[in-house]
């Protein structure tokens, strides 16, 4: 089975090699944000996370509270009583949704013959309606409208050499606009990964945790069009990205 996350450790050299390739215009924020005199990037502090907001956040909060060990694995093995969580990004997303929003989970996995991968999440979220929920999902078009508990998924960019299909995570704090930019947002997420994000909680380990990424949006629609895996510390990669809200 293909790996479901877009940034395992072995991909890092490919990213470095790709740095010289053209990136989306808005990713200039990654370097310009450090120009002297510019307002500093906002801090997304975990103390502001409300783990009680909805069933998805409640499930994530219980994981964060009782976590004793976690590892990134393409198989899913969970012992909630002991606080042990082993899965990849899509395995984690599917496990959380099966507990918090069973109908949304069933709809993502429908017709697949197995659990969904990251690309399955992205494709399902991209088809969800924006006016009213259907099959457990509604689509969030603009990054600035995203809320804690929303699912964020993208397709692996073609420039990255990997067998993985993309990445999927949960937004845990409202996105914050990068000062001086209309189309760049810092987003605090919960996911399972080997390659850590900015301001990551997984110091010395991998698996489940929290980190900060950058989302670059289309200037006209506000929809996400590129991601920066480590916030403002590196370039952004343009790809198909979708945000969905599980409602059942």
Coordinates of C-alpha atoms in Angstrom, one line a residue:
X1 CA 0.0 0.0 0.0
X2 CA 1.3 3.5 -0.8
X3 CA 2.3 5.6 2.1
X4 CA -0.2 8.3 2.9
X5 CA 1.9 11.3 4.1
X6 CA 3.8 13.6 1.9
X7 CA 6.9 14.2 4.0
X8 CA 8.7 11.2 5.4
X9 CA 12.3 11.6 6.4
X10 CA 13.7 10.2 3.2
X11 CA 12.0 13.0 1.2
X12 CA 14.0 15.7 2.7
X13 CA 16.9 15.6 0.2
X14 CA 14.3 15.8 -2.6
X15 CA 12.9 19.0 -1.1
X16 CA 16.4 20.5 -0.9
X17 CA 17.1 19.6 -4.5
X18 CA 13.8 21.2 -5.5
X19 CA 14.5 24.5 -3.8
X20 CA 15.9 26.0 -6.9
X21 CA 12.9 25.2 -9.0
X22 CA 10.2 27.9 -9.5
X23 CA 7.8 28.2 -6.6
X24 CA 4.5 30.0 -6.3
X25 CA 4.8 33.8 -6.2
X26 CA 3.2 34.1 -2.8
X27 CA 5.9 31.9 -1.3
X28 CA 8.2 34.9 -1.4
X29 CA 6.7 35.5 2.1
X30 CA 9.0 32.8 3.3
X31 CA 12.0 35.0 2.9
X32 CA 10.5 38.4 2.9
X33 CA 8.9 37.8 6.3
X34 CA 12.4 38.1 7.9
X35 CA 13.2 41.6 6.4
X36 CA 14.1 44.0 9.2
X37 CA 11.2 46.2 10.2
X38 CA 8.5 43.8 9.2
X39 CA 6.1 42.7 11.8
X40 CA 7.1 39.3 13.3
X41 CA 5.1 36.2 12.4
X42 CA 2.3 35.6 14.9
X43 CA 2.7 32.9 17.5
X44 CA 0.2 30.1 17.6
X45 CA 0.2 29.0 21.2
X46 CA -1.2 25.7 22.3
X47 CA -2.6 27.2 25.5
X48 CA -5.2 28.8 23.3
X49 CA -6.5 25.5 21.9
X50 CA -10.0 24.6 23.0
X51 CA -10.2 20.8 23.0
X52 CA -13.9 20.9 23.8
X53 CA -15.3 22.7 20.7
X54 CA -16.6 19.7 18.8
X55 CA -16.3 15.9 18.8
X56 CA -13.2 15.9 16.6
X57 CA -11.4 18.3 18.9
X58 CA -12.5 16.3 21.9
X59 CA -11.0 13.1 20.4
X60 CA -7.7 14.9 19.6
X61 CA -7.7 16.4 23.0
X62 CA -7.9 13.0 24.7
X63 CA -5.0 11.8 22.6
X64 CA -2.9 14.8 23.5
X65 CA -3.7 14.4 27.2
X66 CA -3.0 10.8 27.6
X67 CA -0.2 10.4 25.1
X68 CA 2.7 8.3 26.4
X69 CA 4.3 7.1 23.2
X70 CA 3.7 7.5 19.4
X71 CA 5.4 6.5 16.3
X72 CA 4.8 7.1 12.6
X73 CA 3.7 3.8 11.1
X74 CA 1.9 2.7 7.9
X75 CA 0.0 0.3 10.1
X76 CA -2.5 1.5 12.7
X77 CA -2.0 0.2 16.3
X78 CA -3.7 2.1 19.1
X79 CA -3.9 1.4 22.8
X80 CA -5.9 4.3 24.2
X81 CA -5.7 3.1 27.8
X82 CA -1.9 3.2 27.7
X83 CA -1.7 6.3 25.5
X84 CA 0.1 4.6 22.7
X85 CA -0.6 5.7 19.1
X86 CA 1.0 4.3 16.0
X87 CA -0.2 5.3 12.5
X88 CA 0.6 7.5 9.5
X89 CA -1.2 10.8 8.7
X90 CA -4.2 9.2 6.9
X91 CA -4.4 6.3 9.4
X92 CA -4.6 8.9 12.2
X93 CA -7.2 11.0 10.4
X94 CA -9.4 7.9 9.7
X95 CA -9.1 6.7 13.3
X96 CA -10.0 10.0 14.7
X97 CA -13.0 10.5 12.4
X98 CA -14.3 7.0 13.0
X99 CA -14.6 7.9 16.7
X100 CA -15.7 11.6 16.3
X101 CA -17.7 11.7 13.0
X102 CA -18.5 8.1 11.8
X103 CA -20.6 9.2 8.9
X104 CA -17.8 11.5 7.6
X105 CA -15.3 8.6 8.0
X106 CA -17.5 6.1 6.2
X107 CA -18.0 8.5 3.3
X108 CA -14.3 9.1 2.8
X109 CA -13.7 5.3 2.7
X110 CA -16.7 4.5 0.5
X111 CA -15.8 2.3 -2.5
X112 CA -12.1 2.1 -1.7
X113 CA -11.8 -1.5 -0.5
X114 CA -9.6 -0.3 2.4
X115 CA -8.8 2.7 4.5
X116 CA -8.5 6.0 2.8
X117 CA -5.1 7.6 1.9
X118 CA -4.3 11.3 1.9
X119 CA -5.3 11.7 -1.7
X120 CA -8.7 10.1 -0.9
X121 CA -9.3 12.7 1.8
X122 CA -8.3 15.6 -0.5
X123 CA -10.5 14.4 -3.4
X124 CA -13.5 13.8 -1.1
X125 CA -13.2 17.2 0.6
X126 CA -12.8 18.9 -2.7
X127 CA -16.2 17.5 -3.8
X128 CA -18.0 18.4 -0.6
X129 CA -20.7 21.2 -0.9
X130 CA -20.1 24.6 0.5
X131 CA -23.8 25.6 1.0
X132 CA -25.0 22.7 3.3
X133 CA -23.4 19.5 4.6
X134 CA -23.8 16.3 2.6
X135 CA -22.6 12.8 3.6
X136 CA -21.1 14.1 6.8
X137 CA -19.0 16.9 5.1
X138 CA -19.1 20.5 4.2
X139 CA -16.2 22.2 2.3
X140 CA -14.4 25.3 3.6
X141 CA -13.3 27.4 0.7
X142 CA -11.3 30.2 2.3
X143 CA -8.4 29.5 4.7
X144 CA -9.4 32.4 6.9
X145 CA -12.8 30.6 7.5
X146 CA -11.2 27.4 8.7
X147 CA -11.8 26.4 12.3
X148 CA -10.5 23.9 14.9
X149 CA -11.6 20.4 14.0
X150 CA -11.5 21.0 10.3
X151 CA -9.6 18.5 8.1
X152 CA -6.8 19.8 5.8
X153 CA -5.6 17.5 3.0
X154 CA -3.4 17.9 0.0
X155 CA -2.0 15.9 -2.9
X156 CA 1.7 15.2 -3.1
X157 CA 3.3 17.8 -5.4
X158 CA 4.8 16.3 -8.5
X159 CA 8.2 17.9 -7.7
X160 CA 8.6 15.7 -4.6
X161 CA 9.9 12.2 -5.4
X162 CA 8.0 9.9 -3.1
X163 CA 5.5 7.0 -3.3
X164 CA 3.3 8.8 -0.8
X165 CA 0.0 10.3 -2.0
X166 CA -0.1 13.6 0.0
X167 CA -0.8 14.6 3.6
X168 CA -3.8 15.0 5.9
X169 CA -4.1 16.7 9.2
X170 CA -6.5 18.5 11.6
X171 CA -6.6 22.3 12.2
X172 CA -6.5 23.0 15.9
X173 CA -6.4 26.8 16.0
X174 CA -7.9 29.4 13.8
X175 CA -5.4 30.3 11.0
X176 CA -3.5 33.6 11.5
X177 CA -2.6 35.9 8.6
X178 CA 1.1 36.5 8.2
X179 CA 1.7 40.2 8.8
X180 CA 2.1 42.2 5.6
X181 CA 0.6 39.5 3.3
X182 CA -2.9 39.1 2.2
X183 CA -2.5 35.5 1.0
X184 CA -0.3 33.8 3.6
X185 CA -1.5 32.1 6.8
X186 CA 0.1 30.2 9.6
X187 CA -1.9 27.2 10.7
X188 CA -1.5 25.0 13.8
X189 CA -2.3 21.4 13.0
X190 CA -2.4 18.0 14.6
X191 CA -1.1 15.1 12.5
X192 CA 1.2 12.1 12.4
X193 CA 4.5 12.5 10.6
X194 CA 8.2 11.7 10.5
X195 CA 9.4 15.1 9.2
X196 CA 8.5 17.8 11.8
X197 CA 6.9 21.2 11.2
X198 CA 7.8 24.5 12.7
X199 CA 7.4 24.9 16.5
X200 CA 6.7 21.1 16.7
X201 CA 5.8 19.2 19.9
X202 CA 7.5 16.0 18.7
X203 CA 11.0 16.8 19.9
X204 CA 13.2 13.7 19.6
X205 CA 10.4 11.5 18.3
X206 CA 7.8 11.2 15.5
X207 CA 4.2 10.1 15.2
X208 CA 1.3 12.1 16.7
X209 CA 1.8 15.7 17.6
X210 CA 1.3 19.4 16.8
X211 CA 3.1 21.7 14.5
X212 CA 2.8 24.9 12.5
X213 CA 2.6 25.1 8.7
X214 CA 2.1 27.9 6.2
X215 CA -0.8 28.0 3.8
X216 CA -0.6 30.3 0.7
X217 CA -4.0 31.2 -0.8
X218 CA -5.3 32.3 -4.1
X219 CA -5.5 36.1 -3.9
X220 CA -9.0 36.2 -5.5
X221 CA -10.8 33.3 -3.8
X222 CA -8.9 32.9 -0.6
X223 CA -8.6 29.1 -1.2
X224 CA -5.4 27.3 -0.3
X225 CA -3.1 26.8 -3.3
X226 CA 0.3 26.0 -1.6
X227 CA 1.7 24.8 1.7
X228 CA 5.0 25.4 3.6
X229 CA 5.8 22.4 5.6
X230 CA 7.9 24.3 8.2
X231 CA 5.9 27.5 8.3
X232 CA 8.0 30.5 7.1
X233 CA 11.3 28.7 7.3
X234 CA 11.3 27.3 3.8
X235 CA 9.5 27.5 0.4
X236 CA 5.9 26.7 -0.4
X237 CA 4.8 23.9 -2.7
X238 CA 1.9 24.4 -5.0
X239 CA -0.6 21.6 -5.2
X240 CA -4.3 20.6 -4.8
X241 CA -5.4 21.4 -1.3
X242 CA -8.8 21.1 0.3
X243 CA -10.3 21.9 3.7
X244 CA -13.4 20.0 5.0
X245 CA -15.5 20.2 8.1
X246 CA -16.8 16.9 9.5
X247 CA -20.3 17.5 10.7
X248 CA -21.6 14.0 11.6

